[in-house]
Amino acid sequence: MSQLAFITGATSGIGRATAEALAAKGYRLALAARNGEKLEDTAEDFRMKYNAEVTVWPLDVRDRDAIRATADKVMETCGVPDVLVNDAGLARGLEPYGETAPDDIEQMIDTNIRGLFLVTRAFLPAMLERNSGHIVNLGSTAGLYAYAGAAVYCATKAAVKTFSDGIRIDVIDSDIKVTTIQPGIVQTAFSEVRFHGDKARADAVYEGVDALQAEDIANVIDFVLSQPKRVQISDVVIMANQQATGFMVSKKKKS
Ligand code: NDP
Ligand code: 8X3
């Protein structure tokens, strides 16, 4: 039977592009996100294009009981995932911490940290029992370099990196691999979500920058997953050509 990938945040941006890359490779997919309609559309697209075997799992990763129930059902109906991509995540707001809305603080922590930790906790014992599996966590250059107005988002992504490093130690005696993917500026719905739907402000982030595309990150994830059993890629940092640290991006036109 072909390999199974469970992907959170699979309806948009990096998660969707990763799902598509794996569908093209013949993986079976179990896709999760909150919006069930978008999940169905995504799944149908991959079925049409790649004849892919796709199941959809409407899930809010902030809901602990729903994570448990979903993971159990996925494993019962599809099997234990060979690949877990913890992609679901977001930034909310870009202002000094003293002005950051408490709801935004909680949403970032609950989604990017708590959700990712609990989804991993739900699948890891079964992976360990089978002694195989690859956990791919979406960190960010924001987790390596803090930037103004993003203390919480940056801290959540630093947590993802440290968490990955921690569980890699815990599974050292097994064949399980753990990878943190740390992209820089990727042009997705990310900024529109950050700015609470302000599309003009979101578009301005990418203006004058040859930003990374979701497919660029999906290619890297595909590469990471395609290595021989002996090779574990622990971390990958991917920046745009015009980027030097987390939020330092040149908007000067190159000749
Ligand atoms: P998008 O906004 O395009 O996609 C985010 C995905 O996460 C959507 O499918 C969304 O679906 C899902 N999601 C959001 N909240 C939840 C939730 N509570 N439960 C389940 N699913 C959820 O963003 P990106 O593709 O850009 O971001 C994906 C990941 O990559 C994030 O973790 C982000 O932090 C990280 N990243 C992004 C970078 C960028 O510049 N874009 C750079 C570095 C890292 P739905 O709304 O239906 O739930
Ligand atoms: C998203 C990239 O630089 O906007 O993690 O924080 S950045």
mmCIF file of C-alpha atoms and ligand atoms in Angstrom:
data_model
loop_
_atom_site.group_PDB
_atom_site.id
_atom_site.type_symbol
_atom_site.label_atom_id
_atom_site.label_comp_id
_atom_site.label_asym_id
_atom_site.label_seq_id
_atom_site.Cartn_x
_atom_site.Cartn_y
_atom_site.Cartn_z
ATOM 1 C CA MET A 1 0.000 0.000 0.000
ATOM 2 C CA SER A 2 1.241 3.512 -0.739
ATOM 3 C CA GLN A 3 2.466 5.804 2.016
ATOM 4 C CA LEU A 4 -0.015 7.852 4.024
ATOM 5 C CA ALA A 5 0.525 11.544 4.822
ATOM 6 C CA PHE A 6 -1.590 13.398 7.380
ATOM 7 C CA ILE A 7 -1.313 17.130 6.727
ATOM 8 C CA THR A 8 -2.800 19.935 8.815
ATOM 9 C CA GLY A 9 -3.396 23.291 7.130
ATOM 10 C CA ALA A 10 -3.847 21.418 3.868
ATOM 11 C CA THR A 11 -6.297 23.803 2.168
ATOM 12 C CA SER A 12 -4.003 26.755 1.496
ATOM 13 C CA GLY A 13 -0.440 27.874 0.884
ATOM 14 C CA ILE A 14 2.387 25.599 1.995
ATOM 15 C CA GLY A 15 0.166 22.811 3.329
ATOM 16 C CA ARG A 16 -1.842 22.599 0.134
ATOM 17 C CA ALA A 17 1.251 22.706 -2.084
ATOM 18 C CA THR A 18 2.842 19.962 0.017
ATOM 19 C CA ALA A 19 -0.283 17.846 -0.259
ATOM 20 C CA GLU A 20 -0.236 18.342 -4.019
ATOM 21 C CA ALA A 21 3.448 17.394 -4.305
ATOM 22 C CA LEU A 22 2.787 14.218 -2.328
ATOM 23 C CA ALA A 23 -0.371 13.425 -4.314
ATOM 24 C CA ALA A 24 1.731 13.636 -7.470
ATOM 25 C CA LYS A 25 4.150 11.157 -5.881
ATOM 26 C CA GLY A 26 1.366 8.647 -5.219
ATOM 27 C CA TYR A 27 0.958 9.182 -1.467
ATOM 28 C CA ARG A 28 -2.425 8.572 0.124
ATOM 29 C CA LEU A 29 -3.541 11.780 1.785
ATOM 30 C CA ALA A 30 -5.473 12.568 4.964
ATOM 31 C CA LEU A 31 -6.051 16.312 4.893
ATOM 32 C CA ALA A 32 -7.070 18.536 7.794
ATOM 33 C CA ALA A 33 -8.107 22.171 8.213
ATOM 34 C CA ARG A 34 -11.082 23.991 9.708
ATOM 35 C CA ASN A 35 -13.005 24.779 6.530
ATOM 36 C CA GLY A 36 -14.671 21.547 5.427
ATOM 37 C CA GLU A 37 -15.835 22.918 2.084
ATOM 38 C CA LYS A 38 -12.322 23.982 1.108
ATOM 39 C CA LEU A 39 -11.044 20.593 2.213
ATOM 40 C CA GLU A 40 -13.531 18.847 -0.086
ATOM 41 C CA ASP A 41 -12.571 21.110 -3.009
ATOM 42 C CA THR A 42 -8.883 20.450 -2.402
ATOM 43 C CA ALA A 43 -9.411 16.710 -2.181
ATOM 44 C CA GLU A 44 -11.503 16.668 -5.350
ATOM 45 C CA ASP A 45 -8.824 18.616 -7.200
ATOM 46 C CA PHE A 46 -6.172 16.035 -6.277
ATOM 47 C CA ARG A 47 -8.468 13.125 -7.112
ATOM 48 C CA MET A 48 -9.072 14.599 -10.567
ATOM 49 C CA LYS A 49 -5.469 15.585 -11.286
ATOM 50 C CA TYR A 50 -3.585 12.655 -9.753
ATOM 51 C CA ASN A 51 -6.193 9.977 -9.180
ATOM 52 C CA ALA A 52 -5.151 10.396 -5.554
ATOM 53 C CA GLU A 53 -6.690 8.573 -2.601
ATOM 54 C CA VAL A 54 -7.711 11.443 -0.309
ATOM 55 C CA THR A 55 -9.752 11.610 2.883
ATOM 56 C CA VAL A 56 -10.745 14.884 4.533
ATOM 57 C CA TRP A 57 -10.768 15.663 8.239
ATOM 58 C CA PRO A 58 -12.361 18.969 9.243
ATOM 59 C CA LEU A 59 -10.394 19.870 12.359
ATOM 60 C CA ASP A 60 -9.551 22.887 14.465
ATOM 61 C CA VAL A 61 -6.173 22.053 15.990
ATOM 62 C CA ARG A 62 -7.097 24.210 18.995
ATOM 63 C CA ASP A 63 -9.640 21.559 19.990
ATOM 64 C CA ARG A 64 -7.897 18.882 22.027
ATOM 65 C CA ASP A 65 -10.777 16.376 22.044
ATOM 66 C CA ALA A 66 -11.299 16.790 18.315
ATOM 67 C CA ILE A 67 -7.601 16.087 17.685
ATOM 68 C CA ARG A 68 -7.793 12.857 19.679
ATOM 69 C CA ALA A 69 -11.005 11.743 17.967
ATOM 70 C CA THR A 70 -9.673 12.636 14.498
ATOM 71 C CA ALA A 71 -6.349 10.895 14.995
ATOM 72 C CA ASP A 72 -8.070 7.735 16.248
ATOM 73 C CA LYS A 73 -10.446 7.733 13.292
ATOM 74 C CA VAL A 74 -7.656 8.380 10.783
ATOM 75 C CA MET A 75 -5.639 5.469 12.165
ATOM 76 C CA GLU A 76 -8.691 3.209 12.230
ATOM 77 C CA THR A 77 -9.746 3.943 8.655
ATOM 78 C CA CYS A 78 -6.501 4.817 6.831
ATOM 79 C CA GLY A 79 -3.722 3.444 9.050
ATOM 80 C CA VAL A 80 -0.871 5.082 10.941
ATOM 81 C CA PRO A 81 0.563 7.999 8.950
ATOM 82 C CA ASP A 82 4.006 7.479 7.443
ATOM 83 C CA VAL A 83 4.301 11.245 7.281
ATOM 84 C CA LEU A 84 2.826 13.874 9.589
ATOM 85 C CA VAL A 85 3.077 17.442 8.316
ATOM 86 C CA ASN A 86 2.211 19.933 11.062
ATOM 87 C CA ASP A 87 1.578 22.946 8.852
ATOM 88 C CA ALA A 88 -1.527 24.595 10.364
ATOM 89 C CA GLY A 89 -0.425 27.912 11.774
ATOM 90 C CA LEU A 90 -0.818 31.649 11.532
ATOM 91 C CA ALA A 91 0.245 35.103 12.595
ATOM 92 C CA ARG A 92 -2.312 37.592 13.911
ATOM 93 C CA GLY A 93 -1.431 41.262 13.929
ATOM 94 C CA LEU A 94 1.855 43.139 13.565
ATOM 95 C CA GLU A 95 2.110 45.672 16.347
ATOM 96 C CA PRO A 96 4.118 46.237 19.532
ATOM 97 C CA TYR A 97 3.364 43.602 22.141
ATOM 98 C CA GLY A 98 1.694 46.109 24.475
ATOM 99 C CA GLU A 99 -0.895 46.718 21.783
ATOM 100 C CA THR A 100 -1.386 43.113 20.685
ATOM 101 C CA ALA A 101 -4.959 41.877 21.127
ATOM 102 C CA PRO A 102 -5.208 39.134 23.769
ATOM 103 C CA ASP A 103 -7.396 37.093 21.380
ATOM 104 C CA ASP A 104 -4.616 37.218 18.777
ATOM 105 C CA ILE A 105 -2.022 36.152 21.360
ATOM 106 C CA GLU A 106 -4.123 33.163 22.343
ATOM 107 C CA GLN A 107 -4.943 32.149 18.797
ATOM 108 C CA MET A 108 -1.269 32.071 17.800
ATOM 109 C CA ILE A 109 -0.221 30.115 20.874
ATOM 110 C CA ASP A 110 -3.166 27.714 20.699
ATOM 111 C CA THR A 111 -2.719 27.009 16.988
ATOM 112 C CA ASN A 112 1.030 27.176 16.410
ATOM 113 C CA ILE A 113 2.210 25.630 19.668
ATOM 114 C CA ARG A 114 -0.527 23.809 21.547
ATOM 115 C CA GLY A 115 -2.240 22.445 18.423
ATOM 116 C CA LEU A 116 1.002 21.258 16.861
ATOM 117 C CA PHE A 117 2.135 19.646 20.109
ATOM 118 C CA LEU A 118 -1.178 17.822 20.615
ATOM 119 C CA VAL A 119 -1.485 16.602 17.014
ATOM 120 C CA THR A 120 2.010 15.161 17.350
ATOM 121 C CA ARG A 121 1.108 13.595 20.701
ATOM 122 C CA ALA A 122 -1.935 11.963 19.112
ATOM 123 C CA PHE A 123 0.058 10.134 16.408
ATOM 124 C CA LEU A 124 3.505 9.586 17.912
ATOM 125 C CA PRO A 125 2.759 6.519 20.094
ATOM 126 C CA ALA A 126 1.414 4.607 17.076
ATOM 127 C CA MET A 127 4.424 5.647 14.997
ATOM 128 C CA LEU A 128 6.721 4.463 17.769
ATOM 129 C CA GLU A 129 4.902 1.181 18.027
ATOM 130 C CA ARG A 130 5.409 0.665 14.304
ATOM 131 C CA ASN A 131 8.932 2.106 14.506
ATOM 132 C CA SER A 132 8.506 4.329 11.470
ATOM 133 C CA GLY A 133 7.257 7.761 10.569
ATOM 134 C CA HIS A 134 8.468 11.209 9.609
ATOM 135 C CA ILE A 135 7.243 14.297 11.445
ATOM 136 C CA VAL A 136 7.652 17.552 9.532
ATOM 137 C CA ASN A 137 6.972 20.703 11.528
ATOM 138 C CA LEU A 138 6.535 24.155 10.023
ATOM 139 C CA GLY A 139 8.753 26.555 11.890
ATOM 140 C CA SER A 140 9.883 29.819 10.336
ATOM 141 C CA THR A 141 12.846 32.140 10.049
ATOM 142 C CA ALA A 142 10.688 34.105 12.513
ATOM 143 C CA GLY A 143 11.681 31.473 15.073
ATOM 144 C CA LEU A 144 15.350 32.241 14.481
ATOM 145 C CA TYR A 145 15.230 36.038 14.198
ATOM 146 C CA ALA A 146 12.678 38.052 16.152
ATOM 147 C CA TYR A 147 11.271 41.093 14.390
ATOM 148 C CA ALA A 148 9.265 44.150 15.395
ATOM 149 C CA GLY A 149 5.598 43.644 16.077
ATOM 150 C CA ALA A 150 5.822 39.869 16.027
ATOM 151 C CA ALA A 151 7.049 38.829 19.469
ATOM 152 C CA VAL A 152 4.335 36.226 19.927
ATOM 153 C CA TYR A 153 4.461 34.797 16.408
ATOM 154 C CA CYS A 154 8.271 34.590 16.561
ATOM 155 C CA ALA A 155 8.123 32.930 19.971
ATOM 156 C CA THR A 156 5.638 30.324 18.721
ATOM 157 C CA LYS A 157 7.944 29.439 15.853
ATOM 158 C CA ALA A 158 10.971 29.261 18.157
ATOM 159 C CA ALA A 159 8.876 26.855 20.240
ATOM 160 C CA VAL A 160 8.243 24.682 17.181
ATOM 161 C CA LYS A 161 11.999 24.423 16.532
ATOM 162 C CA THR A 162 12.795 23.578 20.166
ATOM 163 C CA PHE A 163 9.920 21.093 20.363
ATOM 164 C CA SER A 164 11.178 19.321 17.227
ATOM 165 C CA ASP A 165 14.687 19.154 18.677
ATOM 166 C CA GLY A 166 13.262 17.762 21.906
ATOM 167 C CA ILE A 167 11.178 14.998 20.394
ATOM 168 C CA ARG A 168 14.068 14.061 18.074
ATOM 169 C CA ILE A 169 15.972 13.212 21.245
ATOM 170 C CA ASP A 170 13.041 11.251 22.654
ATOM 171 C CA VAL A 171 12.751 9.070 19.515
ATOM 172 C CA ILE A 172 16.490 8.586 19.010
ATOM 173 C CA ASP A 173 16.279 4.818 19.506
ATOM 174 C CA SER A 174 13.592 4.504 16.851
ATOM 175 C CA ASP A 175 13.595 4.951 13.068
ATOM 176 C CA ILE A 176 11.319 7.995 13.344
ATOM 177 C CA LYS A 177 12.608 11.212 11.779
ATOM 178 C CA VAL A 178 11.808 14.774 12.837
ATOM 179 C CA THR A 179 12.375 17.790 10.596
ATOM 180 C CA THR A 180 11.770 21.495 11.145
ATOM 181 C CA ILE A 181 11.164 23.473 7.957
ATOM 182 C CA GLN A 182 11.948 27.160 8.490
ATOM 183 C CA PRO A 183 10.895 29.286 5.534
ATOM 184 C CA GLY A 184 11.320 33.010 5.165
ATOM 185 C CA ILE A 185 8.873 35.126 3.191
ATOM 186 C CA VAL A 186 6.411 32.932 1.298
ATOM 187 C CA GLN A 187 3.604 34.515 -0.688
ATOM 188 C CA THR A 188 0.429 32.830 0.557
ATOM 189 C CA ALA A 189 -2.722 33.861 2.410
ATOM 190 C CA PHE A 190 -0.472 34.285 5.479
ATOM 191 C CA SER A 191 -0.353 38.096 5.446
ATOM 192 C CA GLU A 192 -4.044 38.465 4.678
ATOM 193 C CA VAL A 193 -4.787 36.309 7.726
ATOM 194 C CA ARG A 194 -2.244 38.298 9.773
ATOM 195 C CA PHE A 195 -3.910 41.579 8.836
ATOM 196 C CA HIS A 196 -7.401 40.246 9.549
ATOM 197 C CA GLY A 197 -8.452 40.274 5.903
ATOM 198 C CA ASP A 198 -6.869 43.596 4.851
ATOM 199 C CA LYS A 199 -5.837 42.509 1.367
ATOM 200 C CA ALA A 200 -4.223 45.793 0.342
ATOM 201 C CA ARG A 201 -1.943 45.720 3.389
ATOM 202 C CA ALA A 202 -1.175 42.065 2.747
ATOM 203 C CA ASP A 203 -0.326 42.665 -0.914
ATOM 204 C CA ALA A 204 2.073 45.459 0.087
ATOM 205 C CA VAL A 205 4.215 42.923 2.017
ATOM 206 C CA TYR A 206 5.092 41.148 -1.225
ATOM 207 C CA GLU A 207 5.342 44.204 -3.453
ATOM 208 C CA GLY A 208 8.805 44.571 -4.976
ATOM 209 C CA VAL A 209 9.987 41.238 -3.588
ATOM 210 C CA ASP A 210 10.477 38.036 -5.499
ATOM 211 C CA ALA A 211 8.979 36.108 -2.579
ATOM 212 C CA LEU A 212 9.159 32.363 -2.122
ATOM 213 C CA GLN A 213 6.141 30.463 -3.404
ATOM 214 C CA ALA A 214 4.351 27.671 -1.556
ATOM 215 C CA GLU A 215 5.575 25.210 -4.197
ATOM 216 C CA ASP A 216 9.200 26.094 -3.345
ATOM 217 C CA ILE A 217 8.637 24.920 0.218
ATOM 218 C CA ALA A 218 6.705 21.860 -0.934
ATOM 219 C CA ASN A 219 9.686 20.902 -3.135
ATOM 220 C CA VAL A 220 11.972 21.091 -0.124
ATOM 221 C CA ILE A 221 9.596 19.003 1.990
ATOM 222 C CA ASP A 222 9.402 16.451 -0.817
ATOM 223 C CA PHE A 223 13.230 16.348 -0.898
ATOM 224 C CA VAL A 224 13.407 15.900 2.882
ATOM 225 C CA LEU A 225 10.913 13.029 2.706
ATOM 226 C CA SER A 226 12.681 11.345 -0.208
ATOM 227 C CA GLN A 227 15.974 10.641 1.572
ATOM 228 C CA PRO A 228 17.194 7.131 2.412
ATOM 229 C CA LYS A 229 16.254 5.720 5.803
ATOM 230 C CA ARG A 230 19.700 6.545 7.240
ATOM 231 C CA VAL A 231 19.376 10.258 6.407
ATOM 232 C CA GLN A 232 17.500 12.549 8.794
ATOM 233 C CA ILE A 233 17.422 16.209 7.797
ATOM 234 C CA SER A 234 16.866 17.979 11.102
ATOM 235 C CA ASP A 235 16.356 21.573 9.915
ATOM 236 C CA VAL A 236 16.026 23.463 6.687
ATOM 237 C CA VAL A 237 16.111 27.265 6.453
ATOM 238 C CA ILE A 238 14.849 28.635 3.144
ATOM 239 C CA MET A 239 14.974 32.353 2.391
ATOM 240 C CA ALA A 240 14.032 34.408 -0.621
ATOM 241 C CA ASN A 241 17.008 35.581 -2.657
ATOM 242 C CA GLN A 242 16.331 39.139 -1.456
ATOM 243 C CA GLN A 243 16.098 38.143 2.205
ATOM 244 C CA ALA A 244 18.809 38.141 4.869
ATOM 245 C CA THR A 245 17.074 37.548 8.217
ATOM 246 C CA GLY A 246 13.532 36.798 9.285
ATOM 247 C CA PHE A 247 11.979 40.076 8.244
ATOM 248 C CA MET A 248 14.891 41.803 6.478
ATOM 249 C CA VAL A 249 13.864 41.871 2.853
ATOM 250 C CA SER A 250 15.279 44.143 0.177
ATOM 251 C CA LYS A 251 12.735 45.934 -1.946
ATOM 252 C CA LYS A 252 15.384 47.507 -4.127
ATOM 253 C CA LYS A 253 14.995 46.400 -7.684
ATOM 254 C CA LYS A 254 17.995 44.369 -8.826
ATOM 255 C CA SER A 255 19.416 45.081 -12.256
HETATM 256 P P1 NDP B 1 -2.046 29.958 4.810
HETATM 257 O O1 NDP B 1 -2.844 30.968 5.553
HETATM 258 O O2 NDP B 1 -2.012 30.014 3.344
HETATM 259 O O3 NDP B 1 -2.520 28.486 5.255
HETATM 260 C C1 NDP B 1 -2.778 28.159 6.596
HETATM 261 C C2 NDP B 1 -3.526 26.826 6.677
HETATM 262 O O4 NDP B 1 -3.700 26.495 8.072
HETATM 263 C C3 NDP B 1 -4.895 26.859 6.054
HETATM 264 O O5 NDP B 1 -5.142 25.627 5.422
HETATM 265 C C4 NDP B 1 -5.853 27.007 7.247
HETATM 266 O O6 NDP B 1 -7.111 26.464 6.921
HETATM 267 C C5 NDP B 1 -5.067 26.207 8.304
HETATM 268 N N1 NDP B 1 -5.379 26.546 9.695
HETATM 269 C C6 NDP B 1 -5.271 27.765 10.299
HETATM 270 N N2 NDP B 1 -5.692 27.681 11.572
HETATM 271 C C7 NDP B 1 -6.048 26.386 11.782
HETATM 272 C C8 NDP B 1 -6.570 25.675 12.895
HETATM 273 N N3 NDP B 1 -6.818 26.273 14.067
HETATM 274 N N4 NDP B 1 -6.832 24.367 12.774
HETATM 275 C C9 NDP B 1 -6.604 23.731 11.594
HETATM 276 N N5 NDP B 1 -6.108 24.346 10.503
HETATM 277 C C10 NDP B 1 -5.857 25.657 10.599
HETATM 278 O O7 NDP B 1 -0.573 30.060 5.439
HETATM 279 P P2 NDP B 1 0.843 29.471 4.978
HETATM 280 O O8 NDP B 1 0.702 28.362 4.031
HETATM 281 O O9 NDP B 1 1.700 30.615 4.623
HETATM 282 O O10 NDP B 1 1.370 28.949 6.382
HETATM 283 C C11 NDP B 1 1.458 27.562 6.699
HETATM 284 C C12 NDP B 1 2.457 27.377 7.810
HETATM 285 O O11 NDP B 1 3.728 27.848 7.386
HETATM 286 C C13 NDP B 1 2.145 28.167 9.088
HETATM 287 O O12 NDP B 1 2.476 27.362 10.198
HETATM 288 C C14 NDP B 1 3.040 29.390 8.991
HETATM 289 O O13 NDP B 1 3.346 29.903 10.258
HETATM 290 C C15 NDP B 1 4.247 28.769 8.317
HETATM 291 N N6 NDP B 1 5.118 29.718 7.621
HETATM 292 C C16 NDP B 1 4.622 30.581 6.679
HETATM 293 C C17 NDP B 1 5.457 31.470 6.033
HETATM 294 C C18 NDP B 1 4.979 32.495 5.066
HETATM 295 O O14 NDP B 1 5.704 33.491 4.825
HETATM 296 N N7 NDP B 1 3.819 32.324 4.456
HETATM 297 C C19 NDP B 1 6.904 31.451 6.314
HETATM 298 C C20 NDP B 1 7.307 30.537 7.339
HETATM 299 C C21 NDP B 1 6.443 29.685 7.935
HETATM 300 P P3 NDP B 1 -8.475 26.866 7.724
HETATM 301 O O15 NDP B 1 -8.488 28.353 7.800
HETATM 302 O O16 NDP B 1 -9.589 26.289 6.928
HETATM 303 O O17 NDP B 1 -8.353 26.200 9.040
HETATM 304 C C1 8X3 B 2 6.375 33.762 8.144
HETATM 305 C C2 8X3 B 2 7.555 34.501 7.632
HETATM 306 O O1 8X3 B 2 8.996 36.545 7.963
HETATM 307 O O2 8X3 B 2 6.611 36.897 7.799
HETATM 308 O O3 8X3 B 2 6.753 32.878 9.151
HETATM 309 O O4 8X3 B 2 7.537 35.927 9.763
HETATM 310 S S1 8X3 B 2 7.681 36.034 8.328
#
